[in-house]
PDB file of C-alpha atoms in Angstrom:
ATOM      1  CA  UNK M   1     108.558 -33.655-187.292  1.00 65.00           C
ATOM      2  CA  UNK M   2     112.034 -34.462-186.921  1.00 76.00           C
ATOM      3  CA  UNK M   3     113.233 -33.160-190.692  1.00 77.00           C
ATOM      4  CA  UNK M   4     111.497 -29.850-189.623  1.00 74.00           C
ATOM      5  CA  UNK M   5     113.327 -30.004-186.559  1.00 76.00           C
ATOM      6  CA  UNK M   6     116.309 -30.168-188.110  1.00 76.00           C
ATOM      7  CA  UNK M   7     115.492 -27.701-191.003  1.00 79.00           C
ATOM      8  CA  UNK M   8     115.179 -25.150-187.895  1.00 76.00           C
ATOM      9  CA  UNK M   9     117.995 -26.609-185.685  1.00 79.00           C
ATOM     10  CA  UNK M  10     120.886 -27.342-188.173  1.00 79.00           C
ATOM     11  CA  UNK M  11     121.457 -23.407-189.839  1.00 78.00           C
ATOM     12  CA  UNK M  12     121.051 -21.721-186.052  1.00 79.00           C
ATOM     13  CA  UNK M  13     124.483 -24.389-185.467  1.00 80.00           C
ATOM     14  CA  UNK M  14     126.266 -23.211-188.433  1.00 77.00           C
ATOM     15  CA  UNK M  15     125.692 -20.085-187.556  1.00 79.00           C
ATOM     16  CA  UNK M  16     126.734 -20.737-184.137  1.00 80.00           C
ATOM     17  CA  UNK M  17     129.235 -22.960-184.784  1.00 79.00           C
ATOM     18  CA  UNK M  18     131.176 -20.349-187.351  1.00 77.00           C
ATOM     19  CA  UNK M  19     130.651 -17.170-185.420  1.00 78.00           C
ATOM     20  CA  UNK M  20     133.436 -19.344-183.147  1.00 78.00           C
ATOM     21  CA  UNK M  21     135.735 -20.221-186.298  1.00 76.00           C
ATOM     22  CA  UNK M  22     139.160 -18.721-186.955  1.00 73.00           C
ATOM     23  CA  UNK M  23     139.116 -16.645-190.214  1.00 71.00           C
ATOM     24  CA  UNK M  24     141.122 -19.292-191.850  1.00 70.00           C
ATOM     25  CA  UNK M  25     138.708 -21.671-191.341  1.00 67.00           C
ATOM     26  CA  UNK M  26     135.048 -19.020-192.412  1.00 70.00           C
ATOM     27  CA  UNK M  27     138.028 -18.342-195.647  1.00 68.00           C
ATOM     28  CA  UNK M  28     137.559 -21.778-196.777  1.00 67.00           C
ATOM     29  CA  UNK M  29     133.933 -21.503-197.355  1.00 65.00           C
ATOM     30  CA  UNK M  30     130.627 -23.890-197.729  1.00 60.00           C
ATOM     31  CA  UNK M  31     129.121 -25.173-194.182  1.00 64.00           C
ATOM     32  CA  UNK M  32     130.213 -25.478-191.367  1.00 66.00           C
ATOM     33  CA  UNK M  33     128.641 -28.269-188.542  1.00 72.00           C
ATOM     34  CA  UNK M  34     132.251 -27.857-186.903  1.00 73.00           C
ATOM     35  CA  UNK M  35     135.100 -24.863-187.639  1.00 69.00           C
ATOM     36  CA  UNK M  36     138.498 -27.359-188.064  1.00 69.00           C
ATOM     37  CA  UNK M  37     139.641 -23.908-186.072  1.00 72.00           C
ATOM     38  CA  UNK M  38     138.271 -22.780-182.700  1.00 75.00           C
ATOM     39  CA  UNK M  39     138.769 -18.315-182.469  1.00 75.00           C
ATOM     40  CA  UNK M  40     137.072 -16.048-180.250  1.00 77.00           C
ATOM     41  CA  UNK M  41     138.239 -12.961-182.338  1.00 77.00           C
ATOM     42  CA  UNK M  42     135.089 -12.076-183.831  1.00 76.00           C
ATOM     43  CA  UNK M  43     133.612 -11.796-180.200  1.00 78.00           C
ATOM     44  CA  UNK M  44     136.119 -10.082-179.143  1.00 77.00           C
ATOM     45  CA  UNK M  45     135.842  -7.682-181.848  1.00 74.00           C
ATOM     46  CA  UNK M  46     131.575  -7.135-181.578  1.00 73.00           C
ATOM     47  CA  UNK M  47     132.614  -6.929-177.923  1.00 76.00           C
ATOM     48  CA  UNK M  48     135.543  -4.042-178.161  1.00 75.00           C
ATOM     49  CA  UNK M  49     133.364  -1.018-178.269  1.00 69.00           C
ATOM     50  CA  UNK M  50     132.583   0.524-175.192  1.00 75.00           C
ATOM     51  CA  UNK M  51     129.555   1.834-175.978  1.00 78.00           C
ATOM     52  CA  UNK M  52     127.547  -1.286-176.831  1.00 79.00           C
ATOM     53  CA  UNK M  53     127.394  -1.931-173.294  1.00 82.00           C
ATOM     54  CA  UNK M  54     125.315   1.492-172.465  1.00 87.00           C
ATOM     55  CA  UNK M  55     123.583   0.526-176.191  1.00 86.00           C
ATOM     56  CA  UNK M  56     122.361  -2.867-174.422  1.00 85.00           C
ATOM     57  CA  UNK M  57     121.175  -0.424-171.542  1.00 90.00           C
ATOM     58  CA  UNK M  58     119.008   1.267-174.042  1.00 92.00           C
ATOM     59  CA  UNK M  59     118.029  -2.623-175.801  1.00 91.00           C
ATOM     60  CA  UNK M  60     116.366  -4.041-172.832  1.00 91.00           C
ATOM     61  CA  UNK M  61     115.409  -0.520-171.083  1.00 94.00           C
ATOM     62  CA  UNK M  62     112.839  -0.155-174.202  1.00 94.00           C
ATOM     63  CA  UNK M  63     111.730  -3.615-174.640  1.00 93.00           C
ATOM     64  CA  UNK M  64     111.031  -3.591-171.203  1.00 93.00           C
ATOM     65  CA  UNK M  65     109.029  -1.335-171.054  1.00 96.00           C
ATOM     66  CA  UNK M  66     107.552  -1.520-174.168  1.00 95.00           C
ATOM     67  CA  UNK M  67     105.792  -4.454-172.867  1.00 94.00           C
ATOM     68  CA  UNK M  68     104.769  -3.827-170.026  1.00 95.00           C
ATOM     69  CA  UNK M  69     103.716  -0.143-171.797  1.00 96.00           C
ATOM     70  CA  UNK M  70     101.767  -2.822-175.151  1.00 96.00           C
ATOM     71  CA  UNK M  71     100.605  -4.733-172.985  1.00 95.00           C
ATOM     72  CA  UNK M  72      98.311  -2.969-170.482  1.00 94.00           C
ATOM     73  CA  UNK M  73      96.622  -0.714-172.692  1.00 95.00           C
ATOM     74  CA  UNK M  74      96.083  -3.269-175.092  1.00 94.00           C
ATOM     75  CA  UNK M  75      94.353  -5.453-172.643  1.00 94.00           C
ATOM     76  CA  UNK M  76      92.610  -2.048-171.392  1.00 93.00           C
ATOM     77  CA  UNK M  77      91.309  -2.232-174.863  1.00 93.00           C
ATOM     78  CA  UNK M  78      90.113  -4.824-175.914  1.00 93.00           C
ATOM     79  CA  UNK M  79      88.696  -6.072-172.056  1.00 92.00           C
ATOM     80  CA  UNK M  80      85.962  -2.850-173.173  1.00 91.00           C
ATOM     81  CA  UNK M  81      86.439  -3.642-176.178  1.00 91.00           C
ATOM     82  CA  UNK M  82      84.489  -7.750-175.518  1.00 89.00           C
ATOM     83  CA  UNK M  83      81.140  -6.410-173.873  1.00 87.00           C
ATOM     84  CA  UNK M  84      79.127  -5.298-175.755  1.00 84.00           C
ATOM     85  CA  UNK M  85      76.522  -3.506-174.575  1.00 84.00           C
ATOM     86  CA  UNK M  86      80.342  -0.725-174.782  1.00 86.00           C
ATOM     87  CA  UNK M  87      78.648   2.118-176.883  1.00 88.00           C
ATOM     88  CA  UNK M  88      80.301   3.026-179.961  1.00 88.00           C
ATOM     89  CA  UNK M  89      81.760  -0.679-180.120  1.00 87.00           C
ATOM     90  CA  UNK M  90      80.777  -0.833-183.595  1.00 89.00           C
ATOM     91  CA  UNK M  91      82.895   2.301-184.571  1.00 91.00           C
ATOM     92  CA  UNK M  92      86.212   1.592-181.837  1.00 89.00           C
ATOM     93  CA  UNK M  93      86.323  -2.761-184.274  1.00 88.00           C
ATOM     94  CA  UNK M  94      85.642  -0.508-187.413  1.00 89.00           C
ATOM     95  CA  UNK M  95      88.462   1.535-186.405  1.00 90.00           C
ATOM     96  CA  UNK M  96      90.552  -0.237-185.130  1.00 88.00           C
ATOM     97  CA  UNK M  97      90.591  -2.926-188.354  1.00 89.00           C
ATOM     98  CA  UNK M  98      90.951  -0.219-190.624  1.00 89.00           C
ATOM     99  CA  UNK M  99      94.915  -0.070-188.855  1.00 85.00           C
ATOM    100  CA  UNK M 100      95.208  -3.579-189.487  1.00 86.00           C
ATOM    101  CA  UNK M 101      95.512  -2.737-193.440  1.00 86.00           C
ATOM    102  CA  UNK M 102      95.832   0.434-194.079  1.00 84.00           C
ATOM    103  CA  UNK M 103      98.578   2.643-192.631  1.00 81.00           C
ATOM    104  CA  UNK M 104      99.611   6.137-193.157  1.00 81.00           C
ATOM    105  CA  UNK M 105     102.764   6.168-194.232  1.00 84.00           C
ATOM    106  CA  UNK M 106     106.854   6.690-193.683  1.00 88.00           C
ATOM    107  CA  UNK M 107     107.089  10.328-194.353  1.00 91.00           C
ATOM    108  CA  UNK M 108     103.424  11.545-192.578  1.00 91.00           C
ATOM    109  CA  UNK M 109     104.592   9.082-189.652  1.00 91.00           C
ATOM    110  CA  UNK M 110     107.954  10.922-188.978  1.00 92.00           C
ATOM    111  CA  UNK M 111     106.135  14.590-189.171  1.00 93.00           C
ATOM    112  CA  UNK M 112     103.742  13.107-186.682  1.00 92.00           C
ATOM    113  CA  UNK M 113     106.718  11.880-184.523  1.00 93.00           C
ATOM    114  CA  UNK M 114     108.243  15.260-185.022  1.00 93.00           C
ATOM    115  CA  UNK M 115     104.980  17.209-183.791  1.00 94.00           C
ATOM    116  CA  UNK M 116     104.487  15.017-180.403  1.00 92.00           C
ATOM    117  CA  UNK M 117     108.371  16.301-180.039  1.00 92.00           C
ATOM    118  CA  UNK M 118     109.409  12.753-179.234  1.00 92.00           C
ATOM    119  CA  UNK M 119     112.488  13.002-182.237  1.00 93.00           C
ATOM    120  CA  UNK M 120     115.537  12.290-180.926  1.00 93.00           C
ATOM    121  CA  UNK M 121     113.514  10.731-177.620  1.00 93.00           C
ATOM    122  CA  UNK M 122     113.699   7.812-175.766  1.00 94.00           C
ATOM    123  CA  UNK M 123     109.380   8.129-176.082  1.00 95.00           C
ATOM    124  CA  UNK M 124     110.176   6.908-179.538  1.00 95.00           C
ATOM    125  CA  UNK M 125     110.553   3.341-178.273  1.00 95.00           C
ATOM    126  CA  UNK M 126     107.616   3.735-176.793  1.00 95.00           C
ATOM    127  CA  UNK M 127     103.894   5.077-177.161  1.00 94.00           C
ATOM    128  CA  UNK M 128     103.966   4.740-181.169  1.00 93.00           C
ATOM    129  CA  UNK M 129     104.521   0.551-180.543  1.00 92.00           C
ATOM    130  CA  UNK M 130     101.624   0.506-177.682  1.00 93.00           C
ATOM    131  CA  UNK M 131      98.675  -0.277-179.537  1.00 92.00           C
ATOM    132  CA  UNK M 132      98.161  -2.479-182.303  1.00 91.00           C
ATOM    133  CA  UNK M 133      94.764  -3.408-183.305  1.00 92.00           C
ATOM    134  CA  UNK M 134      95.739  -7.762-184.556  1.00 91.00           C
ATOM    135  CA  UNK M 135      97.409  -7.836-180.503  1.00 91.00           C
ATOM    136  CA  UNK M 136      94.022  -5.930-179.570  1.00 92.00           C
ATOM    137  CA  UNK M 137      91.473  -8.724-181.126  1.00 91.00           C
ATOM    138  CA  UNK M 138      93.802 -11.275-179.512  1.00 89.00           C
ATOM    139  CA  UNK M 139      93.309 -10.440-175.763  1.00 91.00           C
ATOM    140  CA  UNK M 140      89.311  -9.987-177.473  1.00 90.00           C
ATOM    141  CA  UNK M 141      88.437 -13.691-178.040  1.00 86.00           C
ATOM    142  CA  UNK M 142      90.652 -14.308-174.829  1.00 86.00           C
ATOM    143  CA  UNK M 143      87.775 -12.045-172.684  1.00 88.00           C
ATOM    144  CA  UNK M 144      84.958 -13.707-174.364  1.00 85.00           C
ATOM    145  CA  UNK M 145      86.054 -17.016-173.071  1.00 83.00           C
ATOM    146  CA  UNK M 146      85.556 -15.887-169.274  1.00 82.00           C
ATOM    147  CA  UNK M 147      82.896 -16.923-167.799  1.00 83.00           C
ATOM    148  CA  UNK M 148      80.466 -14.011-167.175  1.00 83.00           C
ATOM    149  CA  UNK M 149      79.189 -15.262-163.771  1.00 84.00           C
ATOM    150  CA  UNK M 150      82.268 -14.965-162.126  1.00 84.00           C
ATOM    151  CA  UNK M 151      81.529 -10.601-163.399  1.00 84.00           C
ATOM    152  CA  UNK M 152      78.944 -11.205-162.567  1.00 85.00           C
ATOM    153  CA  UNK M 153      79.736 -12.226-158.728  1.00 86.00           C
ATOM    154  CA  UNK M 154      81.991 -10.245-158.157  1.00 86.00           C
ATOM    155  CA  UNK M 155      79.652  -7.293-159.094  1.00 86.00           C
ATOM    156  CA  UNK M 156      77.431  -8.501-156.604  1.00 86.00           C
ATOM    157  CA  UNK M 157      80.449  -7.922-153.950  1.00 84.00           C
ATOM    158  CA  UNK M 158      81.042  -4.662-154.337  1.00 85.00           C
ATOM    159  CA  UNK M 159      83.584  -4.800-157.008  1.00 84.00           C
ATOM    160  CA  UNK M 160      84.376  -1.861-159.629  1.00 87.00           C
ATOM    161  CA  UNK M 161      85.193  -2.346-163.127  1.00 84.00           C
ATOM    162  CA  UNK M 162      88.663  -1.721-162.898  1.00 89.00           C
ATOM    163  CA  UNK M 163      89.534  -3.933-159.449  1.00 89.00           C
ATOM    164  CA  UNK M 164      87.610  -7.335-161.985  1.00 88.00           C
ATOM    165  CA  UNK M 165      90.184  -6.028-164.336  1.00 89.00           C
ATOM    166  CA  UNK M 166      92.785  -6.710-162.284  1.00 89.00           C
ATOM    167  CA  UNK M 167      91.576  -9.217-159.298  1.00 87.00           C
ATOM    168  CA  UNK M 168      89.918 -11.461-162.364  1.00 88.00           C
ATOM    169  CA  UNK M 169      91.255 -10.808-165.898  1.00 89.00           C
ATOM    170  CA  UNK M 170      94.185 -10.831-165.125  1.00 88.00           C
ATOM    171  CA  UNK M 171      95.288 -13.342-163.388  1.00 88.00           C
ATOM    172  CA  UNK M 172      92.864 -15.324-165.419  1.00 86.00           C
ATOM    173  CA  UNK M 173      94.700 -14.242-168.728  1.00 86.00           C
ATOM    174  CA  UNK M 174      97.780 -15.029-167.812  1.00 84.00           C
ATOM    175  CA  UNK M 175      98.514 -17.296-171.517  1.00 83.00           C
ATOM    176  CA  UNK M 176      96.759 -14.695-173.704  1.00 86.00           C
ATOM    177  CA  UNK M 177      99.099 -11.731-171.679  1.00 89.00           C
ATOM    178  CA  UNK M 178     101.970 -13.859-172.355  1.00 86.00           C
ATOM    179  CA  UNK M 179     101.628 -14.402-175.744  1.00 85.00           C
ATOM    180  CA  UNK M 180     101.431 -10.862-176.295  1.00 90.00           C
ATOM    181  CA  UNK M 181     104.045  -9.993-174.610  1.00 89.00           C
ATOM    182  CA  UNK M 182     106.617 -12.221-176.484  1.00 86.00           C
ATOM    183  CA  UNK M 183     105.197 -11.145-179.567  1.00 87.00           C
ATOM    184  CA  UNK M 184     105.997  -7.586-178.921  1.00 92.00           C
ATOM    185  CA  UNK M 185     108.715  -8.143-177.021  1.00 90.00           C
ATOM    186  CA  UNK M 186     110.459  -9.976-180.086  1.00 87.00           C
ATOM    187  CA  UNK M 187     110.036  -6.642-182.484  1.00 91.00           C
ATOM    188  CA  UNK M 188     111.542  -4.590-179.490  1.00 92.00           C
ATOM    189  CA  UNK M 189     114.222  -6.488-179.077  1.00 90.00           C
ATOM    190  CA  UNK M 190     115.061  -6.749-182.703  1.00 87.00           C
ATOM    191  CA  UNK M 191     113.490  -3.169-183.754  1.00 89.00           C
ATOM    192  CA  UNK M 192     116.468  -0.428-185.086  1.00 85.00           C
ATOM    193  CA  UNK M 193     114.007   1.655-188.294  1.00 90.00           C
ATOM    194  CA  UNK M 194     113.050   3.319-185.707  1.00 93.00           C
ATOM    195  CA  UNK M 195     116.685   4.311-184.445  1.00 92.00           C
ATOM    196  CA  UNK M 196     116.663   4.808-188.000  1.00 91.00           C
ATOM    197  CA  UNK M 197     114.030   7.058-188.725  1.00 92.00           C
ATOM    198  CA  UNK M 198     114.149   8.912-185.730  1.00 94.00           C
ATOM    199  CA  UNK M 199     117.267   9.085-183.485  1.00 92.00           C
ATOM    200  CA  UNK M 200     120.571  10.406-183.934  1.00 90.00           C
ATOM    201  CA  UNK M 201     122.136  10.704-180.588  1.00 90.00           C
ATOM    202  CA  UNK M 202     123.929   8.192-180.443  1.00 87.00           C
ATOM    203  CA  UNK M 203     123.438   8.111-176.692  1.00 89.00           C
ATOM    204  CA  UNK M 204     120.097   6.122-177.842  1.00 91.00           C
ATOM    205  CA  UNK M 205     121.333   4.007-180.039  1.00 91.00           C
ATOM    206  CA  UNK M 206     119.891   0.260-179.010  1.00 90.00           C
ATOM    207  CA  UNK M 207     122.174  -3.062-179.228  1.00 85.00           C
ATOM    208  CA  UNK M 208     120.947  -3.366-182.376  1.00 84.00           C
ATOM    209  CA  UNK M 209     121.818   0.040-183.893  1.00 86.00           C
ATOM    210  CA  UNK M 210     125.537  -0.587-182.904  1.00 80.00           C
ATOM    211  CA  UNK M 211     125.840  -4.466-184.066  1.00 78.00           C
ATOM    212  CA  UNK M 212     124.668  -2.842-186.938  1.00 80.00           C
ATOM    213  CA  UNK M 213     126.908   0.060-187.317  1.00 79.00           C
ATOM    214  CA  UNK M 214     130.050  -2.604-186.074  1.00 73.00           C
ATOM    215  CA  UNK M 215     128.951  -4.869-189.202  1.00 73.00           C
ATOM    216  CA  UNK M 216     129.061  -1.659-191.543  1.00 78.00           C
ATOM    217  CA  UNK M 217     132.473  -1.226-190.242  1.00 73.00           C
ATOM    218  CA  UNK M 218     134.103  -3.867-190.593  1.00 69.00           C
ATOM    219  CA  UNK M 219     132.919  -4.094-194.180  1.00 68.00           C
ATOM    220  CA  UNK M 220     134.341  -0.880-195.274  1.00 72.00           C
ATOM    221  CA  UNK M 221     137.577  -2.228-193.089  1.00 66.00           C
ATOM    222  CA  UNK M 222     137.217  -5.731-195.213  1.00 63.00           C
ATOM    223  CA  UNK M 223     136.333  -3.644-199.100  1.00 66.00           C
ATOM    224  CA  UNK M 224     139.848  -0.709-197.867  1.00 67.00           C
ATOM    225  CA  UNK M 225     141.867  -3.603-196.755  1.00 59.00           C
ATOM    226  CA  UNK M 226     142.305  -2.193-193.040  1.00 54.00           C
ATOM    227  CA  UNK M 227     141.740  -4.754-190.692  1.00 49.00           C
ATOM    228  CA  UNK M 228     141.662  -2.048-187.875  1.00 47.00           C
ATOM    229  CA  UNK M 229     143.465  -0.675-184.914  1.00 43.00           C
ATOM    230  CA  UNK M 230     143.037  -4.270-182.497  1.00 41.00           C
ATOM    231  CA  UNK M 231     145.786  -6.782-184.033  1.00 40.00           C
ATOM    232  CA  UNK M 232     142.447  -9.191-184.638  1.00 45.00           C
ATOM    233  CA  UNK M 233     142.053 -11.580-187.407  1.00 48.00           C
ATOM    234  CA  UNK M 234     138.723 -11.207-189.012  1.00 54.00           C
ATOM    235  CA  UNK M 235     136.676 -11.034-191.503  1.00 62.00           C
ATOM    236  CA  UNK M 236     133.758  -9.214-192.180  1.00 68.00           C
ATOM    237  CA  UNK M 237     131.217 -12.537-192.369  1.00 72.00           C
ATOM    238  CA  UNK M 238     132.947 -14.020-189.025  1.00 75.00           C
ATOM    239  CA  UNK M 239     131.388 -10.778-187.789  1.00 73.00           C
ATOM    240  CA  UNK M 240     128.330 -10.677-188.933  1.00 76.00           C
ATOM    241  CA  UNK M 241     127.519 -13.954-187.202  1.00 78.00           C
ATOM    242  CA  UNK M 242     129.101 -12.706-183.733  1.00 79.00           C
ATOM    243  CA  UNK M 243     126.546  -9.924-183.715  1.00 77.00           C
ATOM    244  CA  UNK M 244     123.641 -12.271-184.848  1.00 78.00           C
ATOM    245  CA  UNK M 245     124.536 -14.982-181.831  1.00 81.00           C
ATOM    246  CA  UNK M 246     124.454 -11.576-179.537  1.00 78.00           C
ATOM    247  CA  UNK M 247     121.810 -10.466-180.901  1.00 78.00           C
ATOM    248  CA  UNK M 248     119.659 -13.900-180.485  1.00 78.00           C
ATOM    249  CA  UNK M 249     120.610 -15.411-177.139  1.00 79.00           C
ATOM    250  CA  UNK M 250     118.513 -12.737-175.087  1.00 78.00           C
ATOM    251  CA  UNK M 251     115.294 -14.085-176.484  1.00 76.00           C
ATOM    252  CA  UNK M 252     116.388 -18.181-176.652  1.00 76.00           C
ATOM    253  CA  UNK M 253     117.390 -17.176-172.910  1.00 78.00           C
ATOM    254  CA  UNK M 254     113.738 -15.890-172.076  1.00 75.00           C
ATOM    255  CA  UNK M 255     111.877 -18.172-174.639  1.00 73.00           C
ATOM    256  CA  UNK M 256     111.726 -20.854-172.089  1.00 74.00           C
ATOM    257  CA  UNK M 257     110.444 -19.484-169.384  1.00 71.00           C
ATOM    258  CA  UNK M 258     107.254 -18.145-171.382  1.00 66.00           C
ATOM    259  CA  UNK M 259     107.246 -20.755-173.652  1.00 66.00           C
ATOM    260  CA  UNK M 260     103.619 -23.240-171.836  1.00 65.00           C
ATOM    261  CA  UNK M 261     102.254 -19.605-172.129  1.00 62.00           C
ATOM    262  CA  UNK M 262     102.787 -19.430-175.725  1.00 59.00           C
ATOM    263  CA  UNK M 263     101.349 -22.872-176.375  1.00 54.00           C
ATOM    264  CA  UNK M 264      98.151 -22.099-174.590  1.00 55.00           C
ATOM    265  CA  UNK M 265      98.349 -18.959-175.947  1.00 50.00           C
ATOM    266  CA  UNK M 266      98.188 -19.783-180.374  1.00 49.00           C
ATOM    267  CA  UNK M 267      95.508 -21.964-179.346  1.00 50.00           C
ATOM    268  CA  UNK M 268      93.280 -19.271-178.627  1.00 50.00           C
ATOM    269  CA  UNK M 269      89.845 -19.450-180.434  1.00 45.00           C
ATOM    270  CA  UNK M 270      91.199 -22.388-182.225  1.00 45.00           C
ATOM    271  CA  UNK M 271      88.622 -24.864-180.928  1.00 43.00           C
ATOM    272  CA  UNK M 272      84.737 -23.685-180.801  1.00 43.00           C
ATOM    273  CA  UNK M 273      82.707 -25.719-178.996  1.00 44.00           C
TER     274      UNK M 273
END
């Protein structure tokens, strides 16, 4: 276990301390356990873009709204499919399984997004990502473990299907819902291919796309020998390392709060009585 932990922690530590290293220290190459000289120039170069904060707002917004929409929609579908008495359940399940192995491809997907009017729209981040049958399967397995006697008691008291779902199923499903939220949240936060394919307005660029542009500009400047308008001694490698830390930080801060639910959620279906 200690060796496995070191395999994860040591590279992360190297990236973190290297992002604070000066250009001269980075140019020496090799593994950096502790830089010979510290510098904030890499972060200054990354954070100097005035549009970075609006991009951060887009990333936070699409992650928060996307997680809520995705978890809500998948939970509703999973709850319905977990009921064996649902008419057409086999057909719906078969259609969902097909989507796990086959996709329409990039060009048909682009044409679909265009026909729906989602090009250069914030909702292109949300609507196409609302459904994942893989997540539905995880939630279905959890919902099936909820004692049916709870639902029967609620029906006797006059509860509707929606009332049972929101007042009984959802409160009992926090581990599963938190697991799905974490998976989708990480994907939403790191996703920039959606922007490259469907977004041309810079005002809708998320943080990852802006940082991607900063890296490309720094590489182009390094190849041309132009150091930029600011008198900051940076390197392409240093900017890349600082970009990695800026991108990872929100997830690292959020993960400890969801860890207890995540551990429980990943064990769903692992033990059968």
